[in-house]
CSV table of N, CA, C and O in Angstrom, one decimal:
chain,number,residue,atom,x,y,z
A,1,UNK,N,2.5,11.4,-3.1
A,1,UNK,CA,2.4,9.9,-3.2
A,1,UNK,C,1.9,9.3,-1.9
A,1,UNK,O,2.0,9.8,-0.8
A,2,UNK,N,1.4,8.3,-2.3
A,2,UNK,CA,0.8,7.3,-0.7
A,2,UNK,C,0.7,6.0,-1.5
A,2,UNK,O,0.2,5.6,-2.6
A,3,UNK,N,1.6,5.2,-0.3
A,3,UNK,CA,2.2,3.9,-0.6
A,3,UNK,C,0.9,2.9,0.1
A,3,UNK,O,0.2,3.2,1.1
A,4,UNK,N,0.9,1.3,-0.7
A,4,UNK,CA,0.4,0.2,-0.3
A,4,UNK,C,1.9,-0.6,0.1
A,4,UNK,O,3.0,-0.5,-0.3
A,5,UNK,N,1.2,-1.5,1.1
A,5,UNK,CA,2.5,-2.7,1.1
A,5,UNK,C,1.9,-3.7,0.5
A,5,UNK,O,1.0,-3.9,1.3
A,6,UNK,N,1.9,-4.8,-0.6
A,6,UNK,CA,2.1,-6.0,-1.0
A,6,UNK,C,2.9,-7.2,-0.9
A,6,UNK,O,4.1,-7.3,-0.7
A,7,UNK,N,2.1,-8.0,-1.0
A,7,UNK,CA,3.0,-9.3,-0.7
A,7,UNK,C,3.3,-9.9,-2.4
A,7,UNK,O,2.5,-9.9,-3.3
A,8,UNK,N,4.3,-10.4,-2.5
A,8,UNK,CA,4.5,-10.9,-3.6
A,8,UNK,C,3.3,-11.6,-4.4
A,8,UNK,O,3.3,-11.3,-5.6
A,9,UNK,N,2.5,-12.2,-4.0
A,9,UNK,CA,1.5,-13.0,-4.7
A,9,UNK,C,0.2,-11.9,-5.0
A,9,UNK,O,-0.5,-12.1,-6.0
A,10,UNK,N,0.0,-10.8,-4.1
A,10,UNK,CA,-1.0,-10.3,-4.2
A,10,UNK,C,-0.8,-8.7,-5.4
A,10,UNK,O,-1.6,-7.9,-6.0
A,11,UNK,N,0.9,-8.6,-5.5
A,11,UNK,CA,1.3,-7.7,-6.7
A,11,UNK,C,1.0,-8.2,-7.9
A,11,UNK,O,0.6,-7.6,-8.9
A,12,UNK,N,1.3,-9.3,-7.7
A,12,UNK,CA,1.4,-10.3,-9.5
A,12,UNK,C,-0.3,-10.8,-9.4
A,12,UNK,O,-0.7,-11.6,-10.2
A,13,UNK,N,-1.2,-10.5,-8.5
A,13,UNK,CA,-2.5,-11.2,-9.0
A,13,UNK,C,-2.9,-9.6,-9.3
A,13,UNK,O,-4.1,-9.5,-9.7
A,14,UNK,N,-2.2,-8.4,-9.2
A,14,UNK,CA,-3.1,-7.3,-9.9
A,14,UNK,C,-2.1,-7.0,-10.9
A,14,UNK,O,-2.8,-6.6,-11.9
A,15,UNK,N,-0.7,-7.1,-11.3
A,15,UNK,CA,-0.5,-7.1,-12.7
A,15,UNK,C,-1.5,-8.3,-13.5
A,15,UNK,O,-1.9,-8.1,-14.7
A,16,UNK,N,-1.6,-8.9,-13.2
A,16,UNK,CA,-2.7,-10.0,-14.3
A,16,UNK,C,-3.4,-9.5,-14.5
A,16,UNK,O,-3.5,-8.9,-15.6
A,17,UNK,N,-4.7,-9.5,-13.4
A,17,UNK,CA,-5.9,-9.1,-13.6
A,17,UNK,C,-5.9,-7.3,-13.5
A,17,UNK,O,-7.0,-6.8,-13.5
A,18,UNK,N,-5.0,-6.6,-13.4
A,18,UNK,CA,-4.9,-5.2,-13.9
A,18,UNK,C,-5.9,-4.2,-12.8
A,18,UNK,O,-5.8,-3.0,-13.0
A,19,UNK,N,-6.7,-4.8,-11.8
A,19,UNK,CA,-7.6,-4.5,-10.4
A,19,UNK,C,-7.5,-5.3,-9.6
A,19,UNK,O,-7.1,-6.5,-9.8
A,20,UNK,N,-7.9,-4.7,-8.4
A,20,UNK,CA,-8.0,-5.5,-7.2
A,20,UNK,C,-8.7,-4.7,-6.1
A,20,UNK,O,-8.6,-3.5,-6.0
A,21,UNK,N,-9.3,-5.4,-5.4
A,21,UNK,CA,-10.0,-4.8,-4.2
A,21,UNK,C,-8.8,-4.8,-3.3
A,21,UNK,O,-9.2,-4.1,-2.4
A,22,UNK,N,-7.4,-5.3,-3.1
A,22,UNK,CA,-6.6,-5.1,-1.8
A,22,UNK,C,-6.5,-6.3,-1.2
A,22,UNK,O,-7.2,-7.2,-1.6
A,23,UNK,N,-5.7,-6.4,-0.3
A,23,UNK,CA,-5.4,-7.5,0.2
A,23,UNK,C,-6.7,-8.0,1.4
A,23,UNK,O,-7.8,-7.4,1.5
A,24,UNK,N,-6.1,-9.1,2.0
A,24,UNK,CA,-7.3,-9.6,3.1
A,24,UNK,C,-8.0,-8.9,3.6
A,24,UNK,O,-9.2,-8.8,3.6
A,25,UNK,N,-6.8,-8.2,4.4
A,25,UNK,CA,-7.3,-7.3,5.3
A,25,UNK,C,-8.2,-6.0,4.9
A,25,UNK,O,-8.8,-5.5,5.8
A,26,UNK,N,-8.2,-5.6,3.3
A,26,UNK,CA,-8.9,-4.6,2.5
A,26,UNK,C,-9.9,-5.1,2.2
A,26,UNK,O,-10.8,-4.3,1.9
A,27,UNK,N,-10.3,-6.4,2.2
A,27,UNK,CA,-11.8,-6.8,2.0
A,27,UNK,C,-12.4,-6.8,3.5
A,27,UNK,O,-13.3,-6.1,4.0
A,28,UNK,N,-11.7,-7.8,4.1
A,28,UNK,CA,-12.3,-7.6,5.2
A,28,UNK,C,-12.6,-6.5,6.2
A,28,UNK,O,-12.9,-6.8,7.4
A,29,UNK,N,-12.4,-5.1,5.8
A,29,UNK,CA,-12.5,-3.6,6.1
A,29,UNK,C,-13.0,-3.0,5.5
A,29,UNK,O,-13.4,-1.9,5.9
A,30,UNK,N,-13.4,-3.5,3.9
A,30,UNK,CA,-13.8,-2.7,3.2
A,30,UNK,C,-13.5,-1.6,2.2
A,30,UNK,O,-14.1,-1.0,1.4
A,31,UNK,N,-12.1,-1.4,2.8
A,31,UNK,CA,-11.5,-0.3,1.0
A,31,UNK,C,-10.1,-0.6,1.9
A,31,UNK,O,-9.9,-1.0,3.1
A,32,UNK,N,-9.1,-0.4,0.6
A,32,UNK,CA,-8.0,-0.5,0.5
A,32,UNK,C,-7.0,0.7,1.2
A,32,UNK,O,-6.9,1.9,0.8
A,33,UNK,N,-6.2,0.0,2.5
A,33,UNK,CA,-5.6,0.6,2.8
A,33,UNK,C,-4.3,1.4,2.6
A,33,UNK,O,-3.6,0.5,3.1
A,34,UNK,N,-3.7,2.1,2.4
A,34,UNK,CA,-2.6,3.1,2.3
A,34,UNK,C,-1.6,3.8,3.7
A,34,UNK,O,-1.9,3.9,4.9
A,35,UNK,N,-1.0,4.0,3.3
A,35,UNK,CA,0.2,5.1,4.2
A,35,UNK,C,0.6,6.0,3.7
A,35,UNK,O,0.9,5.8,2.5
A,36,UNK,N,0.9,7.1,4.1
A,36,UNK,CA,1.7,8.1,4.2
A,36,UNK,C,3.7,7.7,3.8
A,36,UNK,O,4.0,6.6,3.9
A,37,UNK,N,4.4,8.4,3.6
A,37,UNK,CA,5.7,8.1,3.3
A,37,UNK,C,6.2,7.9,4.6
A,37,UNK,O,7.0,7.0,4.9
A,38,UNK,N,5.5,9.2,5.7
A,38,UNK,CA,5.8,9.4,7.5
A,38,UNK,C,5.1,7.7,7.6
A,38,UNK,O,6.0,7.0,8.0
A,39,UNK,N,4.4,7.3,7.5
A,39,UNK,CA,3.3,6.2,7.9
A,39,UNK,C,4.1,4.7,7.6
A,39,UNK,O,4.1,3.8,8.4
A,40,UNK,N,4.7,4.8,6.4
A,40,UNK,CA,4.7,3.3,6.1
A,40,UNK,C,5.7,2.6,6.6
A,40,UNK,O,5.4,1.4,6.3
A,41,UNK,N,6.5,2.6,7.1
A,41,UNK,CA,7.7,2.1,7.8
A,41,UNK,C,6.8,1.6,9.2
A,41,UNK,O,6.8,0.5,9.6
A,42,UNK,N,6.4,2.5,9.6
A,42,UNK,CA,5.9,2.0,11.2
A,42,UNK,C,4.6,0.6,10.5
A,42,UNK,O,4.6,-0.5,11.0
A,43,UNK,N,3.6,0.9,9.5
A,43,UNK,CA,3.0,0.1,9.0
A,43,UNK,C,3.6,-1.4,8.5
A,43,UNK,O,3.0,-2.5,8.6
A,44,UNK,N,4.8,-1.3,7.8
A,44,UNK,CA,5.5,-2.5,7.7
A,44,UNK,C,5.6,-3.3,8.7
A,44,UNK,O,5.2,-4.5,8.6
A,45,UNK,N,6.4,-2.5,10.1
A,45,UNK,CA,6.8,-3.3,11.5
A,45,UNK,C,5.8,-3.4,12.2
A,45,UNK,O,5.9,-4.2,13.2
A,46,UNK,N,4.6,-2.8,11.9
A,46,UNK,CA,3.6,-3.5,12.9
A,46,UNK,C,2.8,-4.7,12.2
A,46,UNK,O,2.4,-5.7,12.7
A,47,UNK,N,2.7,-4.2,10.6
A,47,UNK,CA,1.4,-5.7,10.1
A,47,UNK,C,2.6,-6.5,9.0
A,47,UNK,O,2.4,-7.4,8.3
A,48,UNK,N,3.8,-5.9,9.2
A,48,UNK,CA,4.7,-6.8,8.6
A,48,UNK,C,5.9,-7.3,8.8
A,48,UNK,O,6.8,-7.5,8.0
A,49,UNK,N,5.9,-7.5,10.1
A,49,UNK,CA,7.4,-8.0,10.7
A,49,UNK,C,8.0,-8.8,10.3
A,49,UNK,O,7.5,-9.9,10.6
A,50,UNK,N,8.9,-8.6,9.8
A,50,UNK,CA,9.9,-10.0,9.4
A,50,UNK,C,9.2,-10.4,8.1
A,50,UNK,O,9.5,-11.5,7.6
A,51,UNK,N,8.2,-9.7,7.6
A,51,UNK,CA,7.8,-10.8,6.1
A,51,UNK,C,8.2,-10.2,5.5
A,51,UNK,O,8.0,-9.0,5.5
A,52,UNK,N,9.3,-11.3,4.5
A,52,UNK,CA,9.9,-11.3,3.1
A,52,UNK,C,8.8,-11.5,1.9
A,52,UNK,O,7.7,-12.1,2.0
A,53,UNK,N,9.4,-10.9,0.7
A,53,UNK,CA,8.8,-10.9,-0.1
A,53,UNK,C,7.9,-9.7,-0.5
A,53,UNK,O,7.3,-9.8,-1.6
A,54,UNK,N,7.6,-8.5,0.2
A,54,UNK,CA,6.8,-7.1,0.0
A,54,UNK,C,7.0,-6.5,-0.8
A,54,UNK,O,8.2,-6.4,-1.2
A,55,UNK,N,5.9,-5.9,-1.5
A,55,UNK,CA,6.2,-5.0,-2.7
A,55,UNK,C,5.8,-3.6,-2.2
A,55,UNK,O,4.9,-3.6,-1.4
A,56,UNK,N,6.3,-2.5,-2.6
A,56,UNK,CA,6.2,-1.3,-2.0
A,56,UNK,C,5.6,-0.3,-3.5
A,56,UNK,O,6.3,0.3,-4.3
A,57,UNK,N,4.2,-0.5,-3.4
A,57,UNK,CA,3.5,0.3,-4.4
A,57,UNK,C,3.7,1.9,-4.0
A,57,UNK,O,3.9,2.4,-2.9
A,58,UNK,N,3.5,2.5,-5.4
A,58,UNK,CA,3.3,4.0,-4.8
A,58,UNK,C,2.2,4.5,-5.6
A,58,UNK,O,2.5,4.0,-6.7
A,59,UNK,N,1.5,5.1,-5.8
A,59,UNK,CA,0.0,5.7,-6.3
A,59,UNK,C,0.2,7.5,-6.1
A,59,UNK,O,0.4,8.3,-5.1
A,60,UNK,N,0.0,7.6,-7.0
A,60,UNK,CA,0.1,9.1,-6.6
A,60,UNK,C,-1.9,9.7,-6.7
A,60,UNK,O,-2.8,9.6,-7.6
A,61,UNK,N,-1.9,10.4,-5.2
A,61,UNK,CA,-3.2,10.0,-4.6
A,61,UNK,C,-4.1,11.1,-5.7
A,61,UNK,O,-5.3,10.8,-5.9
A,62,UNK,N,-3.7,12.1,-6.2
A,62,UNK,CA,-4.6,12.9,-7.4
A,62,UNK,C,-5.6,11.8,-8.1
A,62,UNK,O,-6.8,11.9,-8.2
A,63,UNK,N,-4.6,10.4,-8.7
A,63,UNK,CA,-5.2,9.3,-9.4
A,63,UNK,C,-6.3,8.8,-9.1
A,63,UNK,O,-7.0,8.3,-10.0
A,64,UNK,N,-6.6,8.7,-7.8
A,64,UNK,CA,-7.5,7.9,-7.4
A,64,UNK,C,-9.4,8.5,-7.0
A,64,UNK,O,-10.5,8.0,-6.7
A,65,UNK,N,-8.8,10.0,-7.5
A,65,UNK,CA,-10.0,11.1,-7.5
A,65,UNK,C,-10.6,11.1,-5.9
A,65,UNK,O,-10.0,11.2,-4.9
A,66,UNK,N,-12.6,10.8,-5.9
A,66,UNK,CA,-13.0,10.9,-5.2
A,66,UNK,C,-13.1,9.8,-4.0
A,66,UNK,O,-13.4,10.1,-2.8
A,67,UNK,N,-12.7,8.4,-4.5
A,67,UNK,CA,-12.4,7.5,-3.7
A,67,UNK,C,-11.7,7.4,-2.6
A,67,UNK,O,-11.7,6.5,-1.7
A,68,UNK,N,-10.8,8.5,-2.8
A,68,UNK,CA,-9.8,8.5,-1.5
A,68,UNK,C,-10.6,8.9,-0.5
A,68,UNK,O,-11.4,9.8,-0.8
A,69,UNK,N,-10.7,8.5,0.6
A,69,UNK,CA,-10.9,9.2,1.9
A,69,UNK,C,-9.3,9.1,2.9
A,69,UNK,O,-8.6,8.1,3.0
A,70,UNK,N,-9.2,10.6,3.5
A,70,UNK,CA,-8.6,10.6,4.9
A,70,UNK,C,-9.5,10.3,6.0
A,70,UNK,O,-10.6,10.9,6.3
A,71,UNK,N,-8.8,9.4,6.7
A,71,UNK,CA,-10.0,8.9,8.0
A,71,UNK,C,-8.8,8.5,8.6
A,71,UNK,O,-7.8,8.1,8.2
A,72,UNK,N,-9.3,9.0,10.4
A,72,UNK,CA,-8.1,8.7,11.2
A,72,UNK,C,-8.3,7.5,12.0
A,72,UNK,O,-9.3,6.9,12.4
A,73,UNK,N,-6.6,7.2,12.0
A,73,UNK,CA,-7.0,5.0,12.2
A,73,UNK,C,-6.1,5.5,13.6
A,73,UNK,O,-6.4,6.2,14.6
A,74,UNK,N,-4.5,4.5,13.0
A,74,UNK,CA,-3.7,4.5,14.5
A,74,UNK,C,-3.0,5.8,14.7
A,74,UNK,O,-2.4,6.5,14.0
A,75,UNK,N,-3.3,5.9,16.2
A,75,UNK,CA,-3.0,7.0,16.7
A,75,UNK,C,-3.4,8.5,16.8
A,75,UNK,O,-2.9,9.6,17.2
A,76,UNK,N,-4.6,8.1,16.2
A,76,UNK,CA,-5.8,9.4,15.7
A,76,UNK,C,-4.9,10.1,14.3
A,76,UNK,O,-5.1,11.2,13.8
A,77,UNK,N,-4.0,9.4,13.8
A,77,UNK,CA,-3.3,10.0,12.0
A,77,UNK,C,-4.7,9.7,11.4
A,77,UNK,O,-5.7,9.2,11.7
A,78,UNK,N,-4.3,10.2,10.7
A,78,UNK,CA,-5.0,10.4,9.4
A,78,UNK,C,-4.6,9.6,8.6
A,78,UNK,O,-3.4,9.7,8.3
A,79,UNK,N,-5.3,8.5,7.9
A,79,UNK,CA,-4.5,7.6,6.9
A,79,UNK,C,-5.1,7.7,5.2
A,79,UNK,O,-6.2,8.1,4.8
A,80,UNK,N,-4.5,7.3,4.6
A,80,UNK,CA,-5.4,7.1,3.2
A,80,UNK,C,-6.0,6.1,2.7
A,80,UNK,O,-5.3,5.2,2.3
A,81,UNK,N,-7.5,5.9,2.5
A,81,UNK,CA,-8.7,4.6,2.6
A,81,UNK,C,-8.9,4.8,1.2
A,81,UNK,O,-9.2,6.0,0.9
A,82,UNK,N,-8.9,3.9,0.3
A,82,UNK,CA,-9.5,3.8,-1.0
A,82,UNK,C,-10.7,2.7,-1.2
A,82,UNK,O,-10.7,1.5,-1.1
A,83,UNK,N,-11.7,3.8,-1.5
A,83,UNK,CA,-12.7,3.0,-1.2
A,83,UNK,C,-13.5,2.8,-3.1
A,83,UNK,O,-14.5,3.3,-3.4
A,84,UNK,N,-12.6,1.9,-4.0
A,84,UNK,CA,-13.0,1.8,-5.0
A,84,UNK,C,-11.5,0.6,-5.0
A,84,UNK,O,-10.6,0.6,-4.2
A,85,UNK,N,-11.8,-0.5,-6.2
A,85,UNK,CA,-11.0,-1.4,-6.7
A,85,UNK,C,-9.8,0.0,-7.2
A,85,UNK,O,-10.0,1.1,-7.6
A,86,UNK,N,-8.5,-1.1,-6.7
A,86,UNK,CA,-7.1,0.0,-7.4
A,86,UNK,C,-6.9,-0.7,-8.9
A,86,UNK,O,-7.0,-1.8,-9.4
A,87,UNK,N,-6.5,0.5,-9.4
A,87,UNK,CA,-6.3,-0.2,-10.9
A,87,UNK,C,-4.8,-0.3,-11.0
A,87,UNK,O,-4.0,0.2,-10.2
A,88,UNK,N,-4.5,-1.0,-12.0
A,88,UNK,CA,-2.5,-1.3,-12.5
A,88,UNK,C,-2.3,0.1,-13.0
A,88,UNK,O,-1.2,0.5,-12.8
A,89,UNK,N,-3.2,1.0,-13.6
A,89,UNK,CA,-3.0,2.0,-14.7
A,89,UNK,C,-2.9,3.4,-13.3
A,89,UNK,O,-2.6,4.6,-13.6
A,90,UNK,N,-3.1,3.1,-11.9
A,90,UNK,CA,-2.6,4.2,-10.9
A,90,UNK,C,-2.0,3.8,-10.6
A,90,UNK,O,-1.9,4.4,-9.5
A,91,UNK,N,-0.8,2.8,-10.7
A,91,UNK,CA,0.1,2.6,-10.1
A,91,UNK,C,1.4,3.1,-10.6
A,91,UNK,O,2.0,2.5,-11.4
A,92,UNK,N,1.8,4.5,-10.0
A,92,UNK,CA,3.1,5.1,-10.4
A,92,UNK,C,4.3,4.3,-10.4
A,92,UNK,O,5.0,4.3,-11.3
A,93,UNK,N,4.6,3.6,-9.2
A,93,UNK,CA,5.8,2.6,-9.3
A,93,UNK,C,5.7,1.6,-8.2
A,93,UNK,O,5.1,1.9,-7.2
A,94,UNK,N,6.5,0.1,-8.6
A,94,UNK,CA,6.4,-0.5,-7.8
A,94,UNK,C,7.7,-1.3,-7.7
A,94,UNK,O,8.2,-1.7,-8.8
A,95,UNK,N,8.6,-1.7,-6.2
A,95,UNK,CA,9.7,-2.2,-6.0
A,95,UNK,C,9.5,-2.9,-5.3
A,95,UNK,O,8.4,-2.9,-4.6
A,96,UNK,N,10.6,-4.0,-5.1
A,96,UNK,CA,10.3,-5.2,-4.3
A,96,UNK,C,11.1,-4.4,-3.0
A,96,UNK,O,12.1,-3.7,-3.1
A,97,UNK,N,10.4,-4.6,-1.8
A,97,UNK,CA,11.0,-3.8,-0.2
A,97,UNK,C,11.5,-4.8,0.4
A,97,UNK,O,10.8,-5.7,1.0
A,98,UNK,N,13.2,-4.6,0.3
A,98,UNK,CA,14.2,-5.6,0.8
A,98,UNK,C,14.1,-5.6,2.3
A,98,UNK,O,13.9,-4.5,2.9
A,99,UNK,N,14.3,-7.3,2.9
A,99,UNK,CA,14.2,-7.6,4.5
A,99,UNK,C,15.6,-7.6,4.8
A,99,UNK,O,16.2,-8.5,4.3
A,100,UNK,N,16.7,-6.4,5.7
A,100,UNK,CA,17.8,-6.5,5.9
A,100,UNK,C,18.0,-6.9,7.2
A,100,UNK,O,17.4,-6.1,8.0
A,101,UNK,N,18.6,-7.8,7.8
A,101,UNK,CA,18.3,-7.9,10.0
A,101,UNK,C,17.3,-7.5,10.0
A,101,UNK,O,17.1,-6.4,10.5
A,102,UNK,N,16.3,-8.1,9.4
A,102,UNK,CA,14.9,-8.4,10.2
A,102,UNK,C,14.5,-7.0,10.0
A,102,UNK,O,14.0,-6.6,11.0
A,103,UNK,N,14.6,-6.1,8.9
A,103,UNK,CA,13.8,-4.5,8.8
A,103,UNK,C,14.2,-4.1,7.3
A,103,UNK,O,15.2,-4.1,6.7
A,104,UNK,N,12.6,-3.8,7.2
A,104,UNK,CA,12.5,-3.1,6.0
A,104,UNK,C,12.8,-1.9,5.5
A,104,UNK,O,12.5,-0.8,5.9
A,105,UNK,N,13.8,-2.1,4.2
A,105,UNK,CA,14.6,-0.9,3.5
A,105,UNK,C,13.8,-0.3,2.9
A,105,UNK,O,13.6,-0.9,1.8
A,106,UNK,N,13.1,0.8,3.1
A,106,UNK,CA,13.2,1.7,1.8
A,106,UNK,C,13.6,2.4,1.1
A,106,UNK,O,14.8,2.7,1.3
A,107,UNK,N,13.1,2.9,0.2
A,107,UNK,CA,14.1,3.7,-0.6
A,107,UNK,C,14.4,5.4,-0.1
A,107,UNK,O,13.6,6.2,0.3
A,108,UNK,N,15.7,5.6,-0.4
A,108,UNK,CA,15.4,7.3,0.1
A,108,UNK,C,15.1,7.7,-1.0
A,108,UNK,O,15.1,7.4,-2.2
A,109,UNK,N,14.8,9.1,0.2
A,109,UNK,CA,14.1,10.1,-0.5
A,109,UNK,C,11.9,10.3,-1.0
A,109,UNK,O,11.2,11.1,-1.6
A,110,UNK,N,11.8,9.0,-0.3
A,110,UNK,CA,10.3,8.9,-0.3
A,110,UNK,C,9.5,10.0,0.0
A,110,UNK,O,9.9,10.5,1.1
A,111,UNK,N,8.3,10.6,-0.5
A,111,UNK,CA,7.5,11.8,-0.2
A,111,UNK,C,6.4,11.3,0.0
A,111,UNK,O,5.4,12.1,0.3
């Protein structure tokens, strides 16, 4: 699996329209970014501190075929770039990612 972080408004504008190119930052980059399960926690605290409201997609990356690229961003990792609109129909599950003292809970047991 390899997670997106969403913000409340930008979950519910791809259950509607059922695609999406990604959030701001995914257009303005050009393909939609991803994390790792190691990855997404430090990705929360750095491009999402303190914001309430995140939805913690998970995609299981087989789904997404050739579009996936690994390309290395922070820290020379390797991250996961989808470089095609995500559809509703690859999205394996999605939970709202609770703000507790200021840090986001995930769930255990994430892979």
């Amino acid at each position: 699996m390899i997670y997106k972080l969403f913000r409340t408004q930008e979950w519910q504008a791809l259950r509607a329209d059922e695609t999406t190119q990604g959030a701001p930052v995914d257009l303005a980059d050009g393909y939609i970014h991803f994390s790792t399960a190691a990855q997404v926690a430090e990705t929360a605290a750095k491009h999402f501190a303190g914001e309430e409201g995140l939805w913690l997609i998970a995609v299981d990356e087989a789904a997404l075929g050739p579009s996936l690229h690994w390309e290395a961003s922070r820290g020379g990792q390797d991250f996961p770039h989808l470089y095609a609109p995500l559809r509703l129909d690859q999205v394996a599950w999605a939970q709202p990612l609770p703000l507790v003292d200021g840090a986001h809970q995930f769930p255990a047991g994430m892979e």
